[in-house]
Coordinates of C-alpha atoms (C1' of nucleotides) in Angstrom, one line a residue:
Chain A
M1 CA 0.0 0.0 0.0
Q2 CA 2.5 2.5 1.0
A3 CA -0.4 5.2 1.7
G4 CA 2.3 7.6 3.3
S5 CA 5.4 8.6 1.4
S6 CA 4.5 7.1 -1.8
G7 CA 7.6 8.3 -2.9
G8 CA 9.5 5.4 -1.4
G9 CA 12.8 4.3 -0.1
S10 CA 15.0 7.2 0.3
R11 CA 14.5 9.2 3.7
G12 CA 16.8 12.0 4.1
P13 CA 18.1 13.1 7.2
Q14 CA 15.1 15.2 7.8
A15 CA 12.1 15.1 6.0
L16 CA 10.6 18.8 6.0
G17 CA 12.9 20.8 4.5
S18 CA 15.0 19.7 1.9
G19 CA 13.1 19.9 -1.9
D20 CA 14.4 16.6 -3.2
G21 CA 12.9 14.1 -1.2
G22 CA 9.1 13.4 -2.1
R23 CA 7.2 13.0 0.7
V24 CA 3.6 13.8 1.8
R25 CA 4.2 17.0 3.3
D26 CA 5.6 18.4 0.1
S27 CA 1.9 18.9 -1.1
K28 CA 1.9 22.2 0.5
T29 CA 1.8 24.7 -1.8
K30 CA 4.1 27.6 -0.2
H31 CA 1.6 28.0 2.8
R32 CA -1.8 26.8 2.0
T33 CA -3.0 23.3 2.4
Y34 CA -0.4 21.7 4.4
E35 CA -1.3 18.7 6.3
P36 CA 0.8 16.9 9.1
A37 CA 1.8 13.4 8.8
Y38 CA -0.4 12.4 12.0
V39 CA -3.6 14.0 10.6
H40 CA -2.8 12.3 7.1
I41 CA -2.7 9.0 8.9
V42 CA -5.8 9.4 10.9
R43 CA -7.6 10.4 7.6
I44 CA -6.4 7.0 5.8
V45 CA -7.5 4.9 8.5
S46 CA -10.5 6.6 9.2
A47 CA -11.6 6.1 5.6
R48 CA -10.7 2.5 5.6
I49 CA -12.9 1.9 8.6
A50 CA -15.3 4.1 7.1
A51 CA -15.3 1.9 3.5
G52 CA -15.4 -1.2 5.7
E53 CA -11.9 -2.3 4.8
Y54 CA -11.1 -2.7 8.6
R55 CA -14.4 -4.1 10.1
P56 CA -15.7 -3.5 13.6
G57 CA -13.6 -6.3 15.8
D58 CA -11.1 -6.4 13.2
Q59 CA -7.5 -5.9 14.5
L60 CA -5.6 -3.2 13.0
P61 CA -2.2 -4.0 11.9
S62 CA 0.5 -3.2 14.8
E63 CA 2.2 0.1 15.2
S64 CA 5.2 -1.1 14.1
G65 CA 3.4 -2.5 10.8
F66 CA 2.0 1.0 10.5
C67 CA 5.1 3.0 10.9
A68 CA 6.3 0.8 8.1
E69 CA 3.8 1.3 5.9
F70 CA 3.3 5.1 6.2
D71 CA 6.8 5.5 6.7
V72 CA 6.7 7.5 10.1
S73 CA 8.7 6.9 13.2
P74 CA 6.6 5.3 15.9
M75 CA 6.0 8.8 18.2
T76 CA 4.2 10.2 14.8
L77 CA 2.0 6.8 14.3
R78 CA 1.4 6.7 18.0
R79 CA 0.0 10.3 18.2
A80 CA -2.2 9.3 15.2
V81 CA -3.6 6.4 17.0
N82 CA -4.1 8.5 20.1
I83 CA -6.9 10.4 17.8
L84 CA -8.4 7.6 16.8
V85 CA -8.8 6.5 20.0
D86 CA -10.5 9.4 21.6
R87 CA -12.8 9.6 18.6
G88 CA -14.1 6.2 19.4
L89 CA -13.0 4.7 16.3
V90 CA -10.6 2.0 18.1
T91 CA -9.5 0.8 20.9
T92 CA -6.1 -0.1 22.2
A93 CA -5.3 -2.6 24.4
Q94 CA -1.9 -3.2 25.8
G95 CA -0.1 -6.1 24.9
R96 CA -2.7 -7.5 22.4
G97 CA -3.1 -4.9 19.9
T98 CA -5.4 -2.1 18.4
F99 CA -9.2 -3.0 17.5
V100 CA -12.0 -1.5 15.4
R101 CA -14.8 -0.6 17.6
G102 CA -18.6 -1.0 16.8
L103 CA -20.9 1.9 17.1
Y104 CA -22.3 2.3 20.1
L105 CA -25.4 4.9 20.6
G106 CA -24.6 5.6 24.1
E107 CA -21.3 7.4 23.0
A108 CA -23.3 9.9 20.7
S109 CA -22.4 13.4 22.0
F110 CA -24.3 16.4 20.9
T111 CA -22.8 19.9 20.9
L112 CA -24.6 23.3 21.1
Q113 CA -22.2 24.6 18.7
Q114 CA -25.2 24.1 15.9
L115 CA -27.1 26.5 17.7
T116 CA -24.7 29.4 17.0
D117 CA -24.1 27.8 13.6
R118 CA -27.5 28.0 12.9
W119 CA -27.9 31.6 13.5
R120 CA -24.8 33.1 13.2
D121 CA -24.5 35.1 9.9
A122 CA -28.6 35.0 9.7
S123 CA -30.5 38.5 10.4
T124 CA -30.5 37.9 14.4
E125 CA -32.0 40.2 16.5
V126 CA -31.5 40.4 20.0
R127 CA -34.2 42.0 22.2
L128 CA -33.9 42.9 25.9
L129 CA -37.3 42.4 27.2
T130 CA -36.7 42.7 31.0
A131 CA -33.9 43.9 33.0
S132 CA -34.5 44.8 36.5
I133 CA -33.3 44.2 40.0
V134 CA -35.6 41.9 42.3
P135 CA -35.9 40.5 45.4
A136 CA -34.5 36.8 44.9
R137 CA -37.3 34.3 45.0
E138 CA -37.0 31.1 47.1
D139 CA -36.0 29.1 44.2
V140 CA -33.5 32.0 43.0
A141 CA -31.8 32.1 46.4
V142 CA -31.1 28.5 46.5
M143 CA -29.5 28.4 43.1
L144 CA -27.7 31.5 43.9
G145 CA -26.4 30.8 47.5
L146 CA -28.2 33.9 48.7
G147 CA -29.8 34.7 51.5
P148 CA -33.4 35.8 52.5
G149 CA -33.7 39.6 51.3
D150 CA -30.8 39.5 49.1
S151 CA -31.3 40.9 45.6
A152 CA -30.9 39.6 42.4
V153 CA -30.6 41.1 38.7
F154 CA -33.4 39.6 36.5
L155 CA -32.9 39.7 32.5
R156 CA -34.9 38.3 30.0
R157 CA -34.0 38.3 26.1
L158 CA -35.9 37.4 23.1
F159 CA -34.1 36.2 20.0
L160 CA -35.6 36.7 16.4
N161 CA -34.8 35.3 13.3
D162 CA -36.5 37.5 10.4
G163 CA -38.9 38.8 13.2
H164 CA -40.0 35.4 14.2
P165 CA -38.9 34.9 17.9
F166 CA -37.2 31.4 18.3
M167 CA -35.6 31.6 21.5
C168 CA -36.1 33.0 25.1
H169 CA -33.5 33.6 27.8
S170 CA -34.3 34.1 31.5
E171 CA -31.7 35.0 34.0
F172 CA -30.9 35.5 37.4
V173 CA -27.3 37.1 38.6
V174 CA -26.2 38.1 41.6
Y175 CA -26.5 41.9 42.2
D176 CA -22.9 42.8 43.3
P177 CA -22.2 46.9 42.8
R178 CA -18.2 46.3 42.6
R179 CA -18.7 43.8 39.6
P180 CA -19.8 45.8 36.4
L181 CA -21.0 42.4 35.2
V182 CA -24.4 43.7 34.5
E183 CA -23.7 46.8 32.5
S184 CA -21.6 44.6 30.1
Q185 CA -24.3 42.0 29.8
L186 CA -26.7 44.9 28.9
Q187 CA -24.7 46.0 25.7
I188 CA -25.2 42.2 24.0
T189 CA -26.6 42.5 20.8
S190 CA -26.2 38.8 19.2
L191 CA -27.0 35.5 19.8
D192 CA -22.9 35.0 20.0
G193 CA -22.2 37.7 22.5
V194 CA -24.7 36.0 24.7
L195 CA -23.3 32.5 24.6
K196 CA -19.8 34.2 24.8
S197 CA -20.6 36.6 27.5
A198 CA -21.6 34.0 30.3
G199 CA -18.5 32.4 30.2
G200 CA -16.5 35.9 29.1
E201 CA -14.1 36.6 31.9
G202 CA -15.4 36.0 35.5
F203 CA -16.3 32.5 35.6
A204 CA -14.4 29.5 36.1
R205 CA -17.2 26.8 35.2
A206 CA -20.5 26.4 34.1
R207 CA -23.2 23.6 35.0
L208 CA -25.6 22.8 31.9
S209 CA -28.8 20.6 31.7
I210 CA -31.1 20.3 29.0
R211 CA -34.6 18.9 29.2
A212 CA -37.9 18.8 26.9
V213 CA -40.6 20.8 28.7
N214 CA -43.8 22.2 27.9
L215 CA -44.1 26.0 27.1
D216 CA -45.7 27.9 30.0
D217 CA -48.4 30.4 29.1
E218 CA -46.0 33.6 29.4
T219 CA -43.1 32.1 27.5
A220 CA -45.4 30.9 24.9
G221 CA -46.6 34.4 24.6
Y222 CA -43.0 35.6 23.9
L223 CA -42.2 32.8 21.5
E224 CA -45.7 33.2 19.6
R225 CA -46.6 29.4 20.0
P226 CA -49.4 27.6 22.0
A227 CA -48.9 27.0 25.4
G228 CA -48.0 23.4 26.1
T229 CA -45.6 23.3 22.7
A230 CA -42.8 21.0 23.6
V231 CA -39.6 23.1 23.6
F232 CA -35.7 22.6 24.9
C233 CA -35.0 24.4 28.4
L234 CA -31.3 24.4 28.5
E235 CA -30.8 25.5 32.2
H236 CA -27.2 27.1 33.1
T237 CA -25.4 27.8 36.5
F238 CA -22.1 29.5 36.3
E239 CA -19.7 29.8 39.2
D240 CA -16.7 32.1 39.6
F241 CA -13.2 30.8 40.7
D242 CA -14.3 30.2 44.5
G243 CA -17.2 28.0 43.3
A244 CA -19.8 30.6 44.6
P245 CA -22.8 30.6 41.7
V246 CA -23.1 34.1 39.8
S247 CA -25.6 33.3 37.2
W248 CA -28.3 31.1 37.0
G249 CA -31.0 31.0 34.3
Q250 CA -32.9 29.0 31.3
F251 CA -32.8 29.2 27.7
Y252 CA -36.2 27.8 25.8
F253 CA -35.7 27.6 22.1
L254 CA -37.9 25.8 19.8
S255 CA -37.3 22.4 18.5
D256 CA -38.6 23.0 15.1
E257 CA -36.2 25.4 14.4
F258 CA -33.2 23.8 16.0
Q259 CA -32.5 20.3 16.7
L260 CA -29.6 18.7 18.2
V261 CA -27.8 16.6 15.4
T262 CA -24.8 14.2 15.6
T263 CA -23.1 11.3 13.5
L264 CA -21.3 8.3 14.7
G265 CA -18.9 6.4 12.7
A266 CA -16.0 6.8 10.6
D267 CA -17.1 10.1 8.1
W268 CA -16.4 12.8 10.6
P269 CA -17.2 15.8 8.4
E270 CA -13.9 16.9 10.0
Chain B
M1 CA -0.7 39.7 31.3
Q2 CA 2.0 36.9 31.7
A3 CA 0.1 34.7 34.3
G4 CA 3.1 32.8 34.2
S5 CA 5.3 33.4 37.4
S6 CA 2.9 35.9 38.6
G7 CA 2.9 34.8 42.2
G8 CA 6.7 36.3 42.3
G9 CA 8.9 33.7 40.9
S10 CA 9.1 30.6 42.9
R11 CA 6.5 28.4 42.0
G12 CA 7.9 25.9 44.4
P13 CA 9.2 22.7 44.7
Q14 CA 5.5 21.5 44.4
A15 CA 5.7 21.2 40.9
L16 CA 7.1 17.6 39.9
G17 CA 9.1 16.7 42.6
S18 CA 12.4 17.4 40.6
G19 CA 14.9 18.1 43.3
D20 CA 17.7 16.1 42.0
G21 CA 16.8 12.6 40.8
G22 CA 13.1 12.9 42.3
R23 CA 10.7 13.1 38.7
V24 CA 7.6 12.6 38.8
R25 CA 7.2 8.9 37.9
D26 CA 9.1 8.1 41.3
S27 CA 5.5 8.4 42.7
K28 CA 4.2 5.0 41.4
T29 CA 4.4 2.7 44.2
K30 CA 5.3 -0.3 42.3
H31 CA 2.1 -0.6 40.4
R32 CA -0.5 1.1 42.0
T33 CA -0.9 4.9 41.0
Y34 CA 1.6 5.4 38.3
E35 CA 0.5 8.4 36.7
P36 CA 2.6 9.4 33.4
A37 CA 3.8 12.9 33.5
Y38 CA 1.9 14.6 30.9
V39 CA -1.1 13.6 32.7
H40 CA 0.2 15.0 35.6
I41 CA 1.4 18.2 33.8
V42 CA -2.4 18.3 32.4
R43 CA -3.9 17.9 35.9
I44 CA -1.6 20.6 37.4
V45 CA -2.2 23.4 34.7
S46 CA -6.0 22.4 34.8
A47 CA -6.1 23.1 38.6
R48 CA -4.5 26.1 38.1
I49 CA -7.0 27.5 35.4
A50 CA -9.5 26.1 37.8
A51 CA -8.5 28.4 40.6
G52 CA -8.1 31.2 38.7
E53 CA -4.1 31.4 38.9
Y54 CA -4.3 31.9 35.4
R55 CA -7.4 33.5 34.0
P56 CA -9.3 33.6 30.9
G57 CA -7.3 35.6 27.9
D58 CA -3.7 35.1 30.1
Q59 CA -0.8 34.1 28.4
L60 CA 0.6 31.0 29.8
P61 CA 4.4 30.2 30.2
S62 CA 5.8 29.6 27.1
E63 CA 6.3 25.5 26.3
S64 CA 10.1 25.9 27.3
G65 CA 9.3 27.9 30.3
F66 CA 7.1 24.9 31.3
C67 CA 9.5 22.3 30.4
A68 CA 12.0 23.7 32.8
E69 CA 9.5 24.3 35.4
F70 CA 8.2 20.4 35.4
D71 CA 11.6 19.1 34.2
V72 CA 10.3 17.2 31.0
S73 CA 11.5 17.4 27.4
P74 CA 9.4 19.7 25.0
M75 CA 8.0 16.3 23.4
T76 CA 6.3 15.6 27.0
L77 CA 5.0 18.8 27.6
R78 CA 3.6 19.2 23.9
R79 CA 1.7 16.1 24.6
A80 CA 0.2 17.8 27.7
V81 CA -0.7 20.9 25.9
N82 CA -2.4 19.3 23.0
I83 CA -4.8 17.7 25.8
L84 CA -5.7 20.9 27.3
V85 CA -6.0 22.1 23.6
D86 CA -8.5 19.6 22.9
R87 CA -10.4 19.9 26.1
G88 CA -11.0 23.7 25.2
L89 CA -8.9 25.0 28.1
V90 CA -6.3 26.9 26.3
T91 CA -5.9 28.0 22.7
T92 CA -2.4 28.0 21.1
A93 CA -1.0 30.2 18.7
Q94 CA 1.9 29.7 16.8
G95 CA 4.4 32.4 17.0
R96 CA 2.5 34.1 19.6
G97 CA 1.8 31.8 22.5
T98 CA -0.6 29.7 24.7
F99 CA -3.7 31.3 26.0
V100 CA -6.4 30.6 28.6
R101 CA -9.6 30.5 27.1
G102 CA -13.0 31.8 28.6
L103 CA -16.0 29.1 28.7
Y104 CA -18.3 29.6 25.4
L105 CA -21.8 27.7 25.8
G106 CA -21.5 26.9 22.3
E107 CA -18.8 24.3 22.8
A108 CA -20.9 22.5 25.4
S109 CA -21.4 18.7 24.3
F110 CA -23.8 16.2 25.7
T111 CA -23.2 12.7 25.6
L112 CA -26.1 9.9 25.6
Q113 CA -23.8 8.0 28.1
Q114 CA -26.1 9.2 30.9
L115 CA -28.9 7.5 29.6
T116 CA -27.2 3.8 30.0
D117 CA -25.5 5.0 33.3
R118 CA -28.8 6.1 34.6
W119 CA -30.5 2.6 33.9
R120 CA -27.7 0.1 33.7
D121 CA -27.6 -1.6 37.0
A122 CA -31.5 -0.9 37.4
S123 CA -34.0 -3.0 37.4
T124 CA -34.6 -2.3 33.7
E125 CA -37.0 -4.3 31.9
V126 CA -37.6 -4.2 28.0
R127 CA -40.6 -5.5 26.8
L128 CA -41.1 -6.1 22.9
L129 CA -44.6 -4.7 21.6
T130 CA -44.8 -5.4 18.2
A131 CA -42.6 -7.3 15.9
S132 CA -44.0 -7.3 12.3
I133 CA -42.9 -7.2 8.4
V134 CA -45.2 -4.6 7.1
P135 CA -45.2 -2.5 3.5
A136 CA -43.5 0.3 4.0
R137 CA -45.1 3.8 4.2
E138 CA -44.5 6.6 2.3
D139 CA -41.8 7.9 4.9
V140 CA -40.3 4.7 5.8
A141 CA -39.9 4.2 2.3
V142 CA -38.0 7.5 1.7
M143 CA -36.1 7.2 5.0
L144 CA -34.8 3.5 3.8
G145 CA -34.3 4.3 0.4
L146 CA -37.3 1.6 -0.7
G147 CA -39.4 1.5 -3.5
P148 CA -43.0 1.4 -3.4
G149 CA -44.4 -2.2 -2.5
D150 CA -41.3 -2.9 -0.6
S151 CA -41.4 -4.2 3.1
A152 CA -39.8 -3.2 6.2
V153 CA -39.8 -4.9 9.6
F154 CA -41.2 -2.9 12.1
L155 CA -40.0 -3.1 16.0
R156 CA -41.6 -1.4 18.9
R157 CA -40.0 -1.7 22.2
L158 CA -41.3 -0.4 25.8
F159 CA -38.2 0.3 28.4
L160 CA -39.9 0.1 32.1
N161 CA -37.9 0.5 35.1
D162 CA -39.6 -0.9 38.2
G163 CA -42.8 -1.5 36.1
H164 CA -42.8 2.1 35.1
P165 CA -42.2 3.0 31.5
F166 CA -39.6 5.6 30.9
M167 CA -39.0 4.9 27.2
C168 CA -40.6 3.8 23.9
H169 CA -38.9 2.7 20.8
S170 CA -40.0 2.0 17.4
E171 CA -38.0 1.5 14.6
F172 CA -38.3 0.0 10.8
V173 CA -35.5 -2.0 9.4
V174 CA -34.9 -3.1 6.0
Y175 CA -36.3 -6.5 5.3
D176 CA -33.6 -8.7 3.9
P177 CA -33.8 -12.4 4.4
R178 CA -30.2 -12.8 3.9
R179 CA -29.4 -10.7 6.8
P180 CA -30.1 -12.8 10.1
L181 CA -30.3 -8.9 11.3
V182 CA -33.9 -9.0 12.6
E183 CA -33.7 -12.3 14.4
S184 CA -30.6 -11.1 16.7
Q185 CA -32.6 -7.9 17.2
L186 CA -35.7 -9.9 18.7
Q187 CA -33.3 -11.7 21.4
I188 CA -32.3 -8.1 22.7
T189 CA -33.7 -7.7 26.4
S190 CA -31.6 -5.1 27.8
L191 CA -31.3 -1.4 27.4
D192 CA -27.7 -1.7 26.7
G193 CA -28.4 -4.3 24.3
V194 CA -30.6 -2.3 22.4
L195 CA -28.0 0.8 22.0
K196 CA -25.1 -1.9 21.4
S197 CA -27.0 -3.9 19.1
A198 CA -27.9 -1.1 16.6
G199 CA -24.3 -0.1 15.8
G200 CA -23.0 -4.1 16.6
E201 CA -21.3 -5.2 13.4
G202 CA -22.8 -4.5 10.2
F203 CA -23.0 -0.6 10.3
A204 CA -20.7 2.1 9.2
R205 CA -22.6 4.9 10.2
A206 CA -25.4 6.6 12.6
R207 CA -26.9 10.1 12.0
L208 CA -28.6 10.9 15.1
S209 CA -30.7 14.2 15.9
I210 CA -32.8 15.0 19.3
R211 CA -36.0 17.2 18.8
A212 CA -38.5 17.9 21.8
V213 CA -41.9 16.7 20.8
N214 CA -45.1 16.5 22.5
L215 CA -46.4 12.9 23.1
D216 CA -48.8 11.7 20.5
D217 CA -52.0 9.9 21.7
E218 CA -50.6 6.0 21.2
T219 CA -47.2 6.9 22.5
A220 CA -48.6 8.6 25.2
G221 CA -50.6 5.2 26.3
Y222 CA -47.7 3.4 26.0
L223 CA -45.5 6.0 28.3
E224 CA -48.4 6.5 30.7
R225 CA -48.7 10.0 30.4
P226 CA -51.0 12.7 28.8
A227 CA -50.7 13.0 25.3
G228 CA -49.0 16.3 24.6
T229 CA -46.4 15.8 27.2
A230 CA -42.8 17.4 26.3
V231 CA -40.5 14.4 25.8
F232 CA -37.3 14.0 24.0
C233 CA -37.2 12.3 20.7
L234 CA -33.9 10.8 19.6
E235 CA -34.3 10.2 15.8
H236 CA -31.6 7.5 14.0
T237 CA -30.5 6.4 11.0
F238 CA -27.9 3.6 10.6
E239 CA -26.3 3.0 7.2
D240 CA -24.2 0.1 6.1
F241 CA -20.7 0.4 4.5
D242 CA -21.9 1.3 1.1
G243 CA -24.0 4.3 2.5
A244 CA -27.5 2.3 2.2
P245 CA -29.6 3.3 5.2
V246 CA -30.7 -0.1 7.1
S247 CA -32.6 1.0 10.0
W248 CA -34.6 4.1 11.0
G249 CA -36.7 4.9 14.1
Q250 CA -37.0 7.0 17.0
F251 CA -36.4 6.6 21.1
Y252 CA -39.2 8.9 23.0
F253 CA -37.8 9.1 26.6
L254 CA -39.5 10.9 29.3
S255 CA -37.7 14.4 30.3
D256 CA -38.3 14.3 34.1
E257 CA -36.6 10.9 33.9
F258 CA -33.5 11.8 32.1
Q259 CA -31.7 15.1 31.3
L260 CA -28.8 16.0 29.2
V261 CA -26.3 17.3 31.4
T262 CA -22.5 18.5 31.0
T263 CA -20.3 21.2 32.6
L264 CA -18.0 23.3 31.2
G265 CA -14.8 24.6 32.6
A266 CA -11.6 23.4 34.3
D267 CA -12.8 21.0 36.7
W268 CA -13.1 17.8 34.8
P269 CA -13.9 14.8 37.2
E270 CA -10.8 12.7 36.1
Chain C
dA1 C1' -3.4 -33.2 34.0
dC2 C1' -2.0 -29.0 36.1
dC3 C1' 0.8 -25.1 36.9
dG4 C1' 4.8 -21.9 37.0
dT5 C1' 8.2 -19.3 34.1
dC6 C1' 9.8 -17.5 30.3
dA7 C1' 10.1 -15.5 25.8
dA8 C1' 8.1 -13.1 22.0
dC9 C1' 4.8 -9.7 20.9
dT10 C1' 2.5 -5.7 21.3
dT11 C1' 1.2 -1.3 23.2
dA12 C1' 2.3 2.7 26.5
dC13 C1' 5.1 6.3 27.6
dC14 C1' 9.2 8.9 27.5
dT15 C1' 13.5 11.6 26.0
dA16 C1' 16.5 14.4 23.4
dG17 C1' 17.2 17.3 19.8
dA18 C1' 16.3 19.3 15.3
dT19 C1' 13.6 22.0 11.9
dA20 C1' 9.5 24.6 10.1
dA21 C1' 6.6 28.4 10.6
dC22 C1' 4.4 32.5 12.4
dT23 C1' 4.1 36.6 14.9
dA24 C1' 6.1 40.7 16.9
dC25 C1' 8.6 44.2 17.0
dA26 C1' 13.1 47.2 16.1
dG27 C1' 15.6 49.5 12.8
dA28 C1' 17.3 50.5 8.2
dA29 C1' 15.9 51.7 3.5
dT30 C1' 13.0 54.2 0.7
Chain D
dA1 C1' 5.9 58.6 6.9
dT2 C1' 6.0 54.1 4.9
dT3 C1' 7.6 49.9 3.6
dC4 C1' 11.1 46.4 3.8
dT5 C1' 14.1 43.4 6.2
dG6 C1' 16.0 41.0 10.1
dT7 C1' 15.9 39.1 14.3
dA8 C1' 14.0 37.1 18.8
dG9 C1' 10.7 34.5 20.8
dT10 C1' 6.9 31.4 20.2
dT11 C1' 4.4 27.1 18.8
dA12 C1' 3.8 23.0 15.3
dT13 C1' 5.8 19.0 13.7
dC14 C1' 9.1 15.3 13.2
dT15 C1' 12.9 11.7 13.8
dA16 C1' 15.2 8.2 16.2
dG17 C1' 15.3 5.8 19.0
dG18 C1' 14.4 3.7 24.3
dT19 C1' 12.1 1.9 28.6
dA20 C1' 8.0 -0.1 31.0
dA21 C1' 4.3 -3.3 31.3
dG22 C1' 0.7 -6.3 29.8
dT23 C1' -0.9 -10.6 27.3
dT24 C1' 0.1 -14.7 24.9
dG25 C1' 1.2 -19.0 24.4
dA26 C1' 5.3 -22.4 24.4
dC27 C1' 7.7 -25.3 27.7
dG28 C1' 9.5 -27.7 31.3
dG29 C1' 8.7 -29.7 36.1
dT30 C1' 5.4 -31.2 39.2

DNA sequence: ACCGTCAACTTACCTAGATAACTACAGAAT
DNA sequence: ATTCTGTAGTTATCTAGGTAAGTTGACGGT
């Protein structure tokens, strides 16, 4: 096969520079599509798995075998294998070998990236519906670690696309005059800004959960859907570096506008 | 910025023992808690980020600086940095430095692992409600790439915990007498089995999506909830190595029994 | 038949060092 | 003032090995 350095044989003292040895990486056109060897190997092996050349359960060639095939050093190959491992495509068992894994639904992972991808370039408008200092309700006090009588800042935002609302955000922030947090939050005018602002500077950790809920009357009004419509509810809690909660809130977004999507298997869109 | 040796130089001996002959790896007690140096470094740097010692936006010490501090070779340090990068804790910019990243909601990732964790050991019962060969409906034919008049195998399963149903699964499988797929599927009696079976051997790829939907009357009956209740709908399509769809179906599961949860930031449970 | 030892193979982890490419900045040339 | 150029500092990648440790199976002793 020699998928790696097709040229063969002569390996110079050092691969990268010398213009004579025709290696994979020479395909760089000055500074455009340079691809590191380990990435190349990952792609090749992934493609073989995707094509069924290596089937689930099969044992891959040994590391030294791959080293010979691709004509790279063990370290480089090892790096490629590590990537395959934590993409979940293969398993390595010390002393036995490397094996192709089957798909396992339980390992699917979904990201919120799609949420911003969906609306990043679009004509998305962020409308600040409410911004006020309120006495903390029972649940708010619990989530933010406040005492009775303490206050919190309440924010509510509506996100629209072409005039149609698709997401609603409610948030309670600990009120701390020393922290100019709230003011900066008020400036936010983009979806991206909202998502980034939360974790901007002063936060160390976030805890997130997604549920499927029926729209309550109020939120239904904002989103212009009938009450009871099933929507996603993304709940978030942010903590500062001392572990104290700083912010708690929920995003409600319409499922017919946005779904969590992912793929499993060896054809990662890379 | 230079979060590096901010605290006034003396980072202290805490780092990696160093001393003279005392290296990280000496901490292994024969064969117990041996921890590779790069893992150790990842943990130390993560902890510093979590503690706010390195803040978002700060520039980390240079690689050679870290090499000196931890007394490891550039290669080892580089491996640690790579891990931090693809955990999303830091960014590296060639020629500029390594920087601590802030949190970004869009990068949160949720896995279905929790689904099996939640019910793996529990007294979970899988009840096969339906298993029949049916002419493919319009939508089924489209999803499975069947012609008019073709047949599909229809399966419906109900998952119960302590007698209470929490999930319902409907699936259409391409009917191929040569493939003993269906029979093996009929044997499945555990949640884990269902999740694994799908991707067991003959599948190359899976496409998954999650929506929030209102329960229809029939499914509501199975799940013993009022129609209209908001639930998660996990839709799946499996393809074989030729890219032909083989199976299509949906899991409906109750959101009050299961949520997608994750955390963001530098306190990875590890 | 059973069990322990050992060698071969494989993966896991690491070191030392070199080269390439990128960025920023200062200083020279225009 | 502007542009070019060199230099220092940074990360990115790779080579060429070596050591440690788990797995397997054959071999020999009991």
